[in-house]
Coordinates of C-alpha atoms (C1' of nucleotides) in Angstrom, one line a residue:
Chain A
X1 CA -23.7 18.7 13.7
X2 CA -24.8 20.2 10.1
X3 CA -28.1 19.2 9.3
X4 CA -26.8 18.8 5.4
X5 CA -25.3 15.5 6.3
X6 CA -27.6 13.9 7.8
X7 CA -30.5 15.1 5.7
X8 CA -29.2 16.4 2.6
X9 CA -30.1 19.7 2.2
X10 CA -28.0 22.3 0.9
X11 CA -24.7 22.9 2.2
X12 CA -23.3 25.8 3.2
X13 CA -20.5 28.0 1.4
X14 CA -18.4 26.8 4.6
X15 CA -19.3 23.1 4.4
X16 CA -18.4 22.7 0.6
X17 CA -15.4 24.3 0.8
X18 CA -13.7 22.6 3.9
X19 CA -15.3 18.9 2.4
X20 CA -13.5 19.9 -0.8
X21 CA -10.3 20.5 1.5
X22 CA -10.7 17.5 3.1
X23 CA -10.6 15.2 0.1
X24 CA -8.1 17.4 -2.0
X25 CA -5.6 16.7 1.4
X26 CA -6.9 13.1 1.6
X27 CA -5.9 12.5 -2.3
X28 CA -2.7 13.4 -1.6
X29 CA -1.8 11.8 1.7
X30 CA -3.7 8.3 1.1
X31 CA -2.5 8.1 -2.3
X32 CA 0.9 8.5 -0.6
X33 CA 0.7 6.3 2.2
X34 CA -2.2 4.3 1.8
X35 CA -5.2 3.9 4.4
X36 CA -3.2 2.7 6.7
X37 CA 0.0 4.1 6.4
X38 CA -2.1 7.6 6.4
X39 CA -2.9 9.3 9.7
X40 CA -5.8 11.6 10.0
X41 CA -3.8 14.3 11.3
X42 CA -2.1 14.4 8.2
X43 CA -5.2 15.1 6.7
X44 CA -5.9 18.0 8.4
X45 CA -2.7 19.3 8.4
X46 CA -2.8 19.7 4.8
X47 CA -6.2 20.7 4.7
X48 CA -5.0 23.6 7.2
X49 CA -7.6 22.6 9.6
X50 CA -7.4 21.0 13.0
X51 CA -8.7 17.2 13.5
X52 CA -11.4 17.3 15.5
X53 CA -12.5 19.7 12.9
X54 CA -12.2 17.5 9.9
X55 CA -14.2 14.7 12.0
X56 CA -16.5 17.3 12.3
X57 CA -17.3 16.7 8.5
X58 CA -16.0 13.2 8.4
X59 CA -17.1 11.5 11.3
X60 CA -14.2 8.4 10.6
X61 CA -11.1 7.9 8.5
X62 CA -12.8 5.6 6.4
X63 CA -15.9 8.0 5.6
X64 CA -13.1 10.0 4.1
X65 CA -11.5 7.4 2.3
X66 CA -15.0 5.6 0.7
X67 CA -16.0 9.3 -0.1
X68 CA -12.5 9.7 -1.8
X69 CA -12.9 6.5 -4.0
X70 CA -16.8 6.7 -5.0
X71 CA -15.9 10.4 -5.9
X72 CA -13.0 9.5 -8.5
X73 CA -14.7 5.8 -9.9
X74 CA -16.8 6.6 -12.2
X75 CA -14.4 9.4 -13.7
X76 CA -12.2 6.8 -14.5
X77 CA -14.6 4.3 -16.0
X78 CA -15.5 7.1 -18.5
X79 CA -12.9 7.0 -21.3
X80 CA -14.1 2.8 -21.2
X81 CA -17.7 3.5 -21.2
X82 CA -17.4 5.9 -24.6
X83 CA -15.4 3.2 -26.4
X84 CA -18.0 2.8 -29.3
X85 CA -19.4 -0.3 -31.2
X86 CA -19.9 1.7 -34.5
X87 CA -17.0 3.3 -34.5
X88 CA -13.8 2.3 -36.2
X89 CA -11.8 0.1 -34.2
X90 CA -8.1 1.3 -34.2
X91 CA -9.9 4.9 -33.7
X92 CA -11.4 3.9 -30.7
X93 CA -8.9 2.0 -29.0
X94 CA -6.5 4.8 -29.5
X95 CA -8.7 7.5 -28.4
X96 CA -9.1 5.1 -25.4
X97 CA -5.3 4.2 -24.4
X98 CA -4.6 8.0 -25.1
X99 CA -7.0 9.1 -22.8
X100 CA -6.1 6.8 -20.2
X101 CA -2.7 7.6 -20.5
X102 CA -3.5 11.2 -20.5
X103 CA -5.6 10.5 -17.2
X104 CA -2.6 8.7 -15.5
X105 CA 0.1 11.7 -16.4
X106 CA -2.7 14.2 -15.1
X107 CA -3.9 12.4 -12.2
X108 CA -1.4 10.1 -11.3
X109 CA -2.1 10.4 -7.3
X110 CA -6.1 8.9 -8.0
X111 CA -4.4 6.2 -9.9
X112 CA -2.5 5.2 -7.2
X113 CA -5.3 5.5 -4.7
X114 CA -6.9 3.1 -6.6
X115 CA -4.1 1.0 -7.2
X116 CA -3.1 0.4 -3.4
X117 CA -6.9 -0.6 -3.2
X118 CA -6.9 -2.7 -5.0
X119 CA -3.1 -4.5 -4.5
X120 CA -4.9 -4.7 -0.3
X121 CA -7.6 -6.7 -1.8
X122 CA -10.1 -4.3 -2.7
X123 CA -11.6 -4.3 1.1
X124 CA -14.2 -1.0 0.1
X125 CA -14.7 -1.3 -3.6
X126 CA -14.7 -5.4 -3.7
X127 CA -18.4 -5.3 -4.5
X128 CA -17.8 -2.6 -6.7
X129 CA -15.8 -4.3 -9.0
X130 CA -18.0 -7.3 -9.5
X131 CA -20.8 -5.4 -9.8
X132 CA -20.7 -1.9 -12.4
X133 CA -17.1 -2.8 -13.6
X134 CA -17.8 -6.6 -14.6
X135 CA -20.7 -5.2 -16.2
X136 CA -19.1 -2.3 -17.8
X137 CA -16.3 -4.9 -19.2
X138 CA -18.2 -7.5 -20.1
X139 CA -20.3 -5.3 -22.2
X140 CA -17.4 -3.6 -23.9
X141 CA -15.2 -7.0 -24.1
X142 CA -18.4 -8.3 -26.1
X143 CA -17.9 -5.2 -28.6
X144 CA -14.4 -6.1 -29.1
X145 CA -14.5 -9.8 -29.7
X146 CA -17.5 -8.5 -32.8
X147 CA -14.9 -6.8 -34.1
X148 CA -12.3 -9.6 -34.0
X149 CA -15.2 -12.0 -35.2
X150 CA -15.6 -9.2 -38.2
X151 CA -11.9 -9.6 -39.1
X152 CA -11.6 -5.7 -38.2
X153 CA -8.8 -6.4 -35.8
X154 CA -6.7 -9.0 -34.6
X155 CA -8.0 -12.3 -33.2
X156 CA -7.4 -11.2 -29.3
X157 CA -8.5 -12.5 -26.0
X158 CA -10.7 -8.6 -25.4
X159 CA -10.1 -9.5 -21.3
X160 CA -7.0 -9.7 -21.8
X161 CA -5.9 -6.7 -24.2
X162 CA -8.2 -4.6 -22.0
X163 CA -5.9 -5.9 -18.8
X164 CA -2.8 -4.9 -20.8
X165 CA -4.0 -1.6 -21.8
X166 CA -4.6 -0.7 -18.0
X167 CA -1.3 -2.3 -16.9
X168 CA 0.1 -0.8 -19.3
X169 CA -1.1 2.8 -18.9
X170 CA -1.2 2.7 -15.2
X171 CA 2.4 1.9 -15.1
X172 CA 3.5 5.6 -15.4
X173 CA 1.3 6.5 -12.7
X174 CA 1.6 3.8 -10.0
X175 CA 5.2 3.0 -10.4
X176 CA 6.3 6.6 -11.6
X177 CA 9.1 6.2 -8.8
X178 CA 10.3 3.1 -10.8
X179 CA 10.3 4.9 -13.9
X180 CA 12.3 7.8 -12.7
X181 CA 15.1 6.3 -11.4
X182 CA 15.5 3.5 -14.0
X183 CA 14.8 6.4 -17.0
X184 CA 16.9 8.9 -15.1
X185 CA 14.4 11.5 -14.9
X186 CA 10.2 11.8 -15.2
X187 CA 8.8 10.3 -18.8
X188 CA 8.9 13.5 -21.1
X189 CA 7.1 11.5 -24.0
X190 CA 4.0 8.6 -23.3
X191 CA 5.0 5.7 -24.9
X192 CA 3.3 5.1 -28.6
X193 CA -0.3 3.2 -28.0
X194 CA 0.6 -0.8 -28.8
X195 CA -0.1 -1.6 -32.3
X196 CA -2.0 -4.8 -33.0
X197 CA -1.0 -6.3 -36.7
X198 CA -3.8 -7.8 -38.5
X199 CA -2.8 -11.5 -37.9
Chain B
X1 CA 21.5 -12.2 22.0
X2 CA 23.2 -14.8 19.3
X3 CA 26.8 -13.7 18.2
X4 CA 25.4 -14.6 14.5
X5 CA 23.8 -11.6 13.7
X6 CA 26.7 -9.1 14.9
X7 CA 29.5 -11.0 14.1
X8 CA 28.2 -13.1 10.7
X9 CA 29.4 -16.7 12.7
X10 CA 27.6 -20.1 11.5
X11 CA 24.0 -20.0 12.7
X12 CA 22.4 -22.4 14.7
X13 CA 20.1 -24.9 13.1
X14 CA 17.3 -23.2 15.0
X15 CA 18.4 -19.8 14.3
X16 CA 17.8 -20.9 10.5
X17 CA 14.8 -22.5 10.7
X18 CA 13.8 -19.5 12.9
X19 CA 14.4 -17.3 10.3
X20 CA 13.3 -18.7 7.8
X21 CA 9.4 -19.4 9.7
X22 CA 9.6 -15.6 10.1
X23 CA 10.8 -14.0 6.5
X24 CA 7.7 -16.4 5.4
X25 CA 5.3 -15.3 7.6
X26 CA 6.1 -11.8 6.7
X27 CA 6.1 -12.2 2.9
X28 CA 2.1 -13.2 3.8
X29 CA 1.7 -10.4 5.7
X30 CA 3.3 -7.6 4.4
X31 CA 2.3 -8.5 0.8
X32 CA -1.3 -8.4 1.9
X33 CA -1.2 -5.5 4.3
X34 CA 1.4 -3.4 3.2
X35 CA 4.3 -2.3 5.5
X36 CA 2.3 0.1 7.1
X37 CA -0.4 -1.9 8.2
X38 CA 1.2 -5.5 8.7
X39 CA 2.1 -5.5 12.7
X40 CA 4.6 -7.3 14.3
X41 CA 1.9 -9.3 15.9
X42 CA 0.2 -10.9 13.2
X43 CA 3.9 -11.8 11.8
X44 CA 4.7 -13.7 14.7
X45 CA 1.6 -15.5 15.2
X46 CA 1.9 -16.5 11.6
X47 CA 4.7 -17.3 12.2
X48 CA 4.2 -19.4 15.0
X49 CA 5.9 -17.7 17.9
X50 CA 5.9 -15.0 20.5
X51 CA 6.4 -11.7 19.9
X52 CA 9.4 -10.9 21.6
X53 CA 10.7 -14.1 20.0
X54 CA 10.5 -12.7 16.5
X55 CA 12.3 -9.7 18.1
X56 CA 15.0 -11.9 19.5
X57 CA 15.8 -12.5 15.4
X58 CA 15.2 -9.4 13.9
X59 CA 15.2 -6.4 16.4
X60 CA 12.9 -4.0 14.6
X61 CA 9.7 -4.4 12.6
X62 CA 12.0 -2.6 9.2
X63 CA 14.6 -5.4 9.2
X64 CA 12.1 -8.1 8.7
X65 CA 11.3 -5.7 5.9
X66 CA 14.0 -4.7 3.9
X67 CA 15.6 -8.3 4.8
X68 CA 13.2 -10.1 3.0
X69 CA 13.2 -7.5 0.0
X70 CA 16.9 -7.6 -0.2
X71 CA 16.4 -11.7 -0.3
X72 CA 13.8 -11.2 -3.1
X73 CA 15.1 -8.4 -5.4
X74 CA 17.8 -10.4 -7.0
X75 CA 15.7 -13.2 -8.4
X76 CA 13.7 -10.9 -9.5
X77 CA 15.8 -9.2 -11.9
X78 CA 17.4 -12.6 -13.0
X79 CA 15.2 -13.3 -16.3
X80 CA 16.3 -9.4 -17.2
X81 CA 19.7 -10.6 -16.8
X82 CA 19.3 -13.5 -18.9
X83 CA 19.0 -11.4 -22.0
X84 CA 21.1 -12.4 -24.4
X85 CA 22.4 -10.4 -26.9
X86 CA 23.2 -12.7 -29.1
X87 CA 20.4 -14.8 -29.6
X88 CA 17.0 -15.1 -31.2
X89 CA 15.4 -11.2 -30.3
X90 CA 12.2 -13.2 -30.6
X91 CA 13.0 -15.8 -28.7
X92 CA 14.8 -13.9 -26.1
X93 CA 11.9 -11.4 -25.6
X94 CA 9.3 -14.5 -25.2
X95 CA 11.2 -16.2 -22.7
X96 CA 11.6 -13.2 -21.2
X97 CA 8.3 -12.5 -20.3
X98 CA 7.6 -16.2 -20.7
X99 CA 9.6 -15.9 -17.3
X100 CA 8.1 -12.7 -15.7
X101 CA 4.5 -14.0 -16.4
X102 CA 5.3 -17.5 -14.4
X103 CA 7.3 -16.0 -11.7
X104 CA 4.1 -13.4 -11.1
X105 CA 2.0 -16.3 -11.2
X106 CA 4.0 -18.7 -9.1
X107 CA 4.7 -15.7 -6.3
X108 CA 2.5 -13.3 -6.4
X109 CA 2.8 -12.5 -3.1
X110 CA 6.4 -11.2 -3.7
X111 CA 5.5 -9.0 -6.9
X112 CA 2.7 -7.6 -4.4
X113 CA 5.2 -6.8 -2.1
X114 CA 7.4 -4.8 -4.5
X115 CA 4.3 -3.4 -5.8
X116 CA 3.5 -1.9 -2.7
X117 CA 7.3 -0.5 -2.1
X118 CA 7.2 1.5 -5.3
X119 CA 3.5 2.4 -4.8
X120 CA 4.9 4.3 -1.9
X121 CA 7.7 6.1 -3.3
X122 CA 9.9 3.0 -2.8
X123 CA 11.4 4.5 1.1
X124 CA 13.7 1.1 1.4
X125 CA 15.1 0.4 -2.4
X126 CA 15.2 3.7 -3.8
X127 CA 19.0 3.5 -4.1
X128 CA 18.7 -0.5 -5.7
X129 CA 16.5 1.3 -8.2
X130 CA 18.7 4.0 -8.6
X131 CA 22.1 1.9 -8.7
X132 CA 22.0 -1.8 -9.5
X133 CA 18.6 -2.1 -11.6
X134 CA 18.8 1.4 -13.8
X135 CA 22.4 -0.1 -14.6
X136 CA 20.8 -3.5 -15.5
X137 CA 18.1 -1.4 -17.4
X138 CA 20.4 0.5 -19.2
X139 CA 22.4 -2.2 -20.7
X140 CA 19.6 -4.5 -21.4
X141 CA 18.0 -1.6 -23.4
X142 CA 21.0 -0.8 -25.1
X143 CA 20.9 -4.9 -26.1
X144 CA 17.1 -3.8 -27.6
X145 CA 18.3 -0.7 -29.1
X146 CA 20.9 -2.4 -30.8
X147 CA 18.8 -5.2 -32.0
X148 CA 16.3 -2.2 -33.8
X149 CA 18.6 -0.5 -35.4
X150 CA 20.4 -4.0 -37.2
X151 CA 16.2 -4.3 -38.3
X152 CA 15.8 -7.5 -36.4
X153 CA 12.9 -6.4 -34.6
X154 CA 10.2 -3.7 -35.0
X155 CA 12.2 -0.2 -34.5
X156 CA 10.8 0.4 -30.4
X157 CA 11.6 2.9 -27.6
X158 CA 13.6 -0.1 -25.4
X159 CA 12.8 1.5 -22.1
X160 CA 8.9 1.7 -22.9
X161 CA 9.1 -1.6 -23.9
X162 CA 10.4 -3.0 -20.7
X163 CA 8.4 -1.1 -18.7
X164 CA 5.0 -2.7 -20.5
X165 CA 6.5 -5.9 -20.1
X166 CA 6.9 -5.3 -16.0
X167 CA 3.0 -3.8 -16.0
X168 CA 1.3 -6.4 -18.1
X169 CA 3.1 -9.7 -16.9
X170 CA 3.0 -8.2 -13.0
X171 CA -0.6 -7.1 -13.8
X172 CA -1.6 -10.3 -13.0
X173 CA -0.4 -10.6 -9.2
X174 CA -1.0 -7.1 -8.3
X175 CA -3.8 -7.0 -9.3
X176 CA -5.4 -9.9 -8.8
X177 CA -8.6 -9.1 -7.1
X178 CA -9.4 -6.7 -9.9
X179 CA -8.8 -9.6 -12.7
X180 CA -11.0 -12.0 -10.1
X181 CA -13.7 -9.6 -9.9
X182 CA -14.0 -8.9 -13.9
X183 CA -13.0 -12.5 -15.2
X184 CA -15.1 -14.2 -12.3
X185 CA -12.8 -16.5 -11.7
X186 CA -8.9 -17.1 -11.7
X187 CA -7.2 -16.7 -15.1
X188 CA -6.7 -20.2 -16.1
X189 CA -4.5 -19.0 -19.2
X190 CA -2.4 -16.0 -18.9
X191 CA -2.3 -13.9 -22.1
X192 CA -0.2 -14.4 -24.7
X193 CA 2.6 -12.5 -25.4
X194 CA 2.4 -9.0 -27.4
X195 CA 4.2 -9.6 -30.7
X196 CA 5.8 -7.0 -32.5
X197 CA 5.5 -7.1 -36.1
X198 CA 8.2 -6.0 -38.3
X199 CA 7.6 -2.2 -39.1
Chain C
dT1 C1' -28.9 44.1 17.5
dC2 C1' -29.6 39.7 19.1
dC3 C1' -30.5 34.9 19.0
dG4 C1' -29.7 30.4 17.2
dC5 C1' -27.1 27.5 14.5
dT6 C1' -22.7 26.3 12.5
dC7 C1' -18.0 25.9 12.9
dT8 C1' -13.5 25.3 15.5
dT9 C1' -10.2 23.6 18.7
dG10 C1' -7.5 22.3 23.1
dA11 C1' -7.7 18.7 26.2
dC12 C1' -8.6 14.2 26.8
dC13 C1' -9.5 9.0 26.3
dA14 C1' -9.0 4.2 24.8
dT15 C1' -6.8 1.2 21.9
dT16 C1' -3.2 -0.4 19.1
dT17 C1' 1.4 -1.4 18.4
dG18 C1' 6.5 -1.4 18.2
dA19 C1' 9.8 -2.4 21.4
dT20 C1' 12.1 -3.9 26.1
dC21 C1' 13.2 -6.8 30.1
dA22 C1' 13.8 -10.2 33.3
dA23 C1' 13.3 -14.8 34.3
dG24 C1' 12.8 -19.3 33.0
dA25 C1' 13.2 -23.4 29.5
dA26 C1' 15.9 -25.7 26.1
dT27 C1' 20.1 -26.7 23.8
dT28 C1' 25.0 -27.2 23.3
dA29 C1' 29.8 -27.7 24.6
dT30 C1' 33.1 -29.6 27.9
Chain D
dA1 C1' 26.6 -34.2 34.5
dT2 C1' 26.9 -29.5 34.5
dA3 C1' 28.0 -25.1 33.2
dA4 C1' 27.5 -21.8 29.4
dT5 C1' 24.9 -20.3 25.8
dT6 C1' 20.9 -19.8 23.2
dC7 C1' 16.1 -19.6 22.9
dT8 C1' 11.3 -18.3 24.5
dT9 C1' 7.7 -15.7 26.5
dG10 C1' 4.5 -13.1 30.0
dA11 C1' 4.4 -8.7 31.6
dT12 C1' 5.1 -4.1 30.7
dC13 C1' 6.3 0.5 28.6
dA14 C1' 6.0 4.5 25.7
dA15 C1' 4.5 6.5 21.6
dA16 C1' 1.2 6.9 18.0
dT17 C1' -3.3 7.3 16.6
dG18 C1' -8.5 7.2 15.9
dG19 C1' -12.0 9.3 18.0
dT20 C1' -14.8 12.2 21.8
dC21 C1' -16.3 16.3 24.4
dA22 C1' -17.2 20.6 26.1
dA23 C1' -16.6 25.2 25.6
dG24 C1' -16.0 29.0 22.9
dA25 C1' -15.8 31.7 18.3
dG26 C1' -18.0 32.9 14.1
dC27 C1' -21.9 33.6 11.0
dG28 C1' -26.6 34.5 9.3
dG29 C1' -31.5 35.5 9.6
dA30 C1' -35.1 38.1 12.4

DNA sequence: TCCGCTCTTGACCATTTGATCAAGAATTAT
DNA sequence: ATAATTCTTGATCAAATGGTCAAGAGCGGA
């Protein structure tokens, strides 16, 4: 057993790349199947290794998985985090949607990691999400009810448009499947940001 | 084994009531632990019954499965259907997801379980997706498109427009936890509809 | 080079789980 | 009533799967 586990010292060239491996494989086959549906020789078989050997770096299925999900959370609370008080309004909310969006075409395997989750209940990241992420959108609902309160946007429910822009963005991602078949083909063009009219 | 199922004769008054105990139980299940990981086991003891008597109905773990998705999927798209060209755009678009937004709230359980059918590359309905709903998806958004261009409503890509109406009003079932976990509580008023203001 | 530590894997184990079967209980038709 | 049919379940099976182990291969520092 590595010492670098247990005690965090530095890992070996060997370690980081099989770990790295390990989770690029375990992105795609639990995004696929979901915890459940995925089998840890899957993993390995696309991380061209043998099991025993990937529970040689991850002990269980689930150290994988939790690894997996802390890795990629905070990534995707960033574009939320930089939405800025002082800034104007329609900027920031577009720069926001876009970048979501943007995140969902590039990444749309993490979103659906997250999204199966999440539809199970959220058994490993419940606490997460009423801990940071209530925080995190509680602080920025706050800056967007100021702005409606400054007549700089629409009166809006923030909980609410902030639900819809996830929904909304997600969508591509999670239900891409959907998408295809109804649209024929994948989604050349992201749909325009939603405009909110000044009431 | 019961003539009904191979030959389609009248079924028994247990039969029914049978069948019915079980396509509830697995609507529980399978909407909470995906196909995957729902077993057989907890279906029947929701259910009520033995194992090998929930076999005795449906022979294998998939026909619970897409039974109950077959029984599900054509309410669903009902409200879509209900479009009618030649009313009120605005009025038709709010009932619309007027509709959507109560059915996800009155059964989330069954938009979880579509959820998680797409989620994974939709194994059992690709061809419904494919076939029956692109064709209902295609003519409704023609009914959209048509209703732009005579500059009645706000001149929109039809599809995208459908597709946020599915992800916000389904937003709410799927992903429920996540709305729990942020809001604190369950959404006592669900959001109002987007409007789209004239161009 | 040589020794110790890390890495790798074939074989194996225990549990879970979808599915079967035979035998008995309940129901229905005559 | 009684025979035929339907319904029910304990026991059991085979496959899949998460996880272990011991033994050997590979690598790095002295």
């Amino acid at each position: 057993m590595p010492k670098a586990r247990a005690e965090a010292v530095q890992k070996t060239r060997i370690q980081a790349r099989s770990e790295e491996a390990i989770l690029d494989a375990a992105l795609t086959v639990f995004s696929t199947y979901g915890y459940r549906g995925a089998t840890v020789d899957q993993i390995a078989a696309e991380a061209g290794m043998s099991k025993p050997n990937l529970l040689y770096y991850f002990r269980r299925k689930e150290d994988i998985y939790v690894t997996l999900l802390e890795r990629t959370l905070e990534d995707w609370l960033e574009p939320l985090k930089a939405l800025d008080p002082d800034g104007e309004p329609a900027e920031e909310l577009t720069r926001y949607i876009t970048t979501k969006l943007e995140m969902s075409r590039d990444n749309p395997a993490a979103s659906r990691l997250f999204a199966n989750e999440i539809l199970h209940g959220a058994p490993m990241i419940g606490d997460f999400l009423k801990g940071p992420l209530r925080r995190l959108v509680d602080d920025k609902a706050a800056v967007i009810r100021q702005w409606s309160e400054l007549g700089r946007i629409t009166a809006i429910d923030p909980y609410h448009l902030i639900f819809a822009i996830w929904a909304t963005t997600q969508h591509y991602a999670d239900f891409e499947v959907q998408v295809r078949a109804v649209t024929g083909k994948k989604m050349s063009s992201p749909p325009r940001a939603i405009r909110c009219s000044p009431s």
